[in-house]
XYZ file of C-alpha atoms in Angstrom:
163
model
C -5.055 -1.877 -13.089
C -6.173 1.946 -12.349
C -4.120 4.533 -11.444
C -5.412 7.249 -9.577
C -3.944 11.075 -9.615
C -2.261 12.013 -6.525
C -3.009 15.625 -5.637
C -0.289 17.129 -2.886
C 1.875 19.968 -2.347
C 5.547 19.438 -3.032
C 8.987 21.224 -2.520
C 12.274 20.397 -4.452
C 15.216 19.832 -2.097
C 17.764 20.572 -4.690
C 16.508 24.109 -5.948
C 13.405 24.883 -3.285
C 10.985 25.345 -5.917
C 7.017 24.527 -4.694
C 4.437 23.283 -6.398
C 0.915 21.102 -6.530
C 1.688 17.965 -7.836
C -0.754 16.066 -9.786
C 0.228 12.861 -11.009
C 0.330 9.246 -10.892
C 4.062 8.410 -9.722
C 3.932 6.896 -6.068
C 7.429 7.321 -5.100
C 9.027 10.432 -7.167
C 8.170 13.404 -8.794
C 9.989 15.176 -11.415
C 10.612 18.814 -10.092
C 8.958 21.166 -12.886
C 12.172 23.732 -12.450
C 15.262 21.910 -12.426
C 13.865 18.336 -13.293
C 15.529 16.576 -10.326
C 13.705 13.347 -8.432
C 11.540 14.874 -5.532
C 10.516 11.669 -2.959
C 6.473 11.733 -2.906
C 5.674 10.940 0.865
C 2.557 9.136 0.955
C 2.783 8.410 4.933
C -0.581 10.451 5.574
C -2.615 9.298 2.711
C -4.686 6.035 3.201
C -3.573 3.474 0.551
C -6.056 3.067 -2.240
C -7.728 -0.442 -2.430
C -5.279 -1.677 -4.992
C -2.170 -0.541 -3.265
C -3.425 -2.239 -0.398
C -4.184 -5.493 -2.222
C -0.647 -5.403 -3.525
C 0.966 -4.871 -0.277
C -1.064 -6.780 2.275
C 0.938 -10.161 3.895
C -0.799 -13.389 2.437
C -0.504 -16.577 4.656
C -0.672 -19.989 2.657
C -0.393 -23.136 4.039
C -0.060 -26.258 1.790
C -1.580 -29.351 3.975
C 0.287 -32.740 3.839
C -2.735 -34.606 2.419
C -3.734 -32.630 -0.619
C -6.751 -34.631 -1.647
C -8.041 -35.034 1.905
C -7.880 -31.152 1.785
C -9.969 -31.131 -1.010
C -12.482 -33.455 0.198
C -12.725 -31.617 3.414
C -13.683 -28.493 1.393
C -16.029 -29.879 -1.311
C -18.041 -32.261 1.126
C -20.217 -34.302 -1.473
C -20.370 -31.188 -3.773
C -17.655 -32.530 -6.099
C -16.751 -36.030 -6.767
C -13.223 -37.325 -6.715
C -10.582 -37.317 -8.011
C -9.696 -33.542 -7.641
C -7.989 -31.808 -9.904
C -5.552 -28.318 -9.469
C -8.350 -26.180 -9.492
C -10.364 -28.080 -7.217
C -7.233 -28.351 -4.684
C -6.052 -24.672 -5.401
C -9.528 -23.651 -4.420
C -9.761 -25.715 -1.303
C -6.081 -24.402 -0.004
C -7.477 -20.732 -1.081
C -10.521 -20.997 1.399
C -9.412 -23.595 4.205
C -5.561 -22.901 4.315
C -4.834 -19.064 3.761
C -6.281 -15.883 5.392
C -7.651 -15.434 1.807
C -11.310 -15.070 3.118
C -10.304 -12.574 6.011
C -8.622 -10.498 3.802
C -11.733 -10.241 1.229
C -13.716 -9.533 4.412
C -11.262 -6.795 5.128
C -11.207 -5.372 1.503
C -14.863 -5.142 1.480
C -15.079 -3.181 4.972
C -12.299 -0.892 3.201
C -14.336 -0.140 0.306
C -17.561 0.539 2.489
C -15.727 2.882 4.808
C -13.868 4.783 1.836
C -17.065 4.599 -0.525
C -14.753 3.330 -2.878
C -15.619 2.877 -6.982
C -17.135 -0.486 -7.714
C -14.407 -0.591 -10.901
C -11.692 -0.230 -8.157
C -12.849 -2.664 -5.617
C -13.333 -5.533 -8.183
C -9.627 -4.205 -9.839
C -8.448 -4.965 -5.645
C -10.140 -8.270 -5.723
C -8.540 -9.515 -8.948
C -5.024 -8.609 -7.617
C -5.704 -10.174 -4.655
C -7.118 -13.576 -6.060
C -4.129 -13.435 -8.399
C -1.434 -12.837 -5.931
C -3.099 -15.951 -3.988
C -3.129 -18.340 -6.955
C 0.450 -17.264 -7.725
C 1.493 -18.224 -4.085
C -0.267 -21.594 -4.168
C 0.888 -22.269 -7.759
C 4.351 -21.778 -6.436
C 3.789 -23.940 -3.266
C 1.901 -26.458 -4.960
C 4.751 -26.966 -7.532
C 7.493 -27.063 -4.847
C 5.355 -29.652 -2.890
C 4.362 -32.277 -5.915
C 6.152 -34.162 -8.543
C 6.672 -32.577 -11.932
C 4.187 -32.180 -14.342
C 5.620 -34.387 -17.062
C 5.370 -37.137 -14.391
C 9.053 -37.605 -13.265
C 9.473 -37.012 -9.144
C 11.079 -34.353 -7.911
C 14.630 -35.414 -8.607
C 17.016 -32.561 -6.627
C 14.409 -31.332 -3.747
C 12.796 -28.358 -5.305
C 14.432 -27.883 -9.228
C 12.085 -28.466 -11.662
C 13.964 -31.271 -14.022
C 12.060 -30.113 -17.099
C 13.104 -26.539 -16.615
C 16.799 -27.582 -16.095
C 16.916 -29.779 -19.360
C 15.377 -26.898 -21.216
C 18.004 -24.389 -20.077
């Protein structure tokens, strides 16, 4: 992940010192005179692509018929049975707002004239967030990986045993 330096004027509420802050912190800065915390106000500053990718709301819906959803997505491009990667790809593209957010990311990058490295980092953050969300929801909706069923409606029996 890339971090960009913020440059802004800050004023300490404790000692009244004013200075030009140049740093990477996003919430608090340290006053150079009294060393107290000063809140950084980023209200007027547009979100960087990476911060946008971390904060944008995700919408993911796991279909009832997972193999049917994968088959509808791949339509002749991939032969059944569909593995976890194929199913998660089908969910990402057909049952979430992933494609819409990627388009918004591209538009935002073009408007800001963003560096390609920042765009790719934001894309990677977005993709990883979706993958984590899909994995979490699939794990809740399917049987345990060890082959035992979902015994108590959500707790992983393997994890319960190992704790």
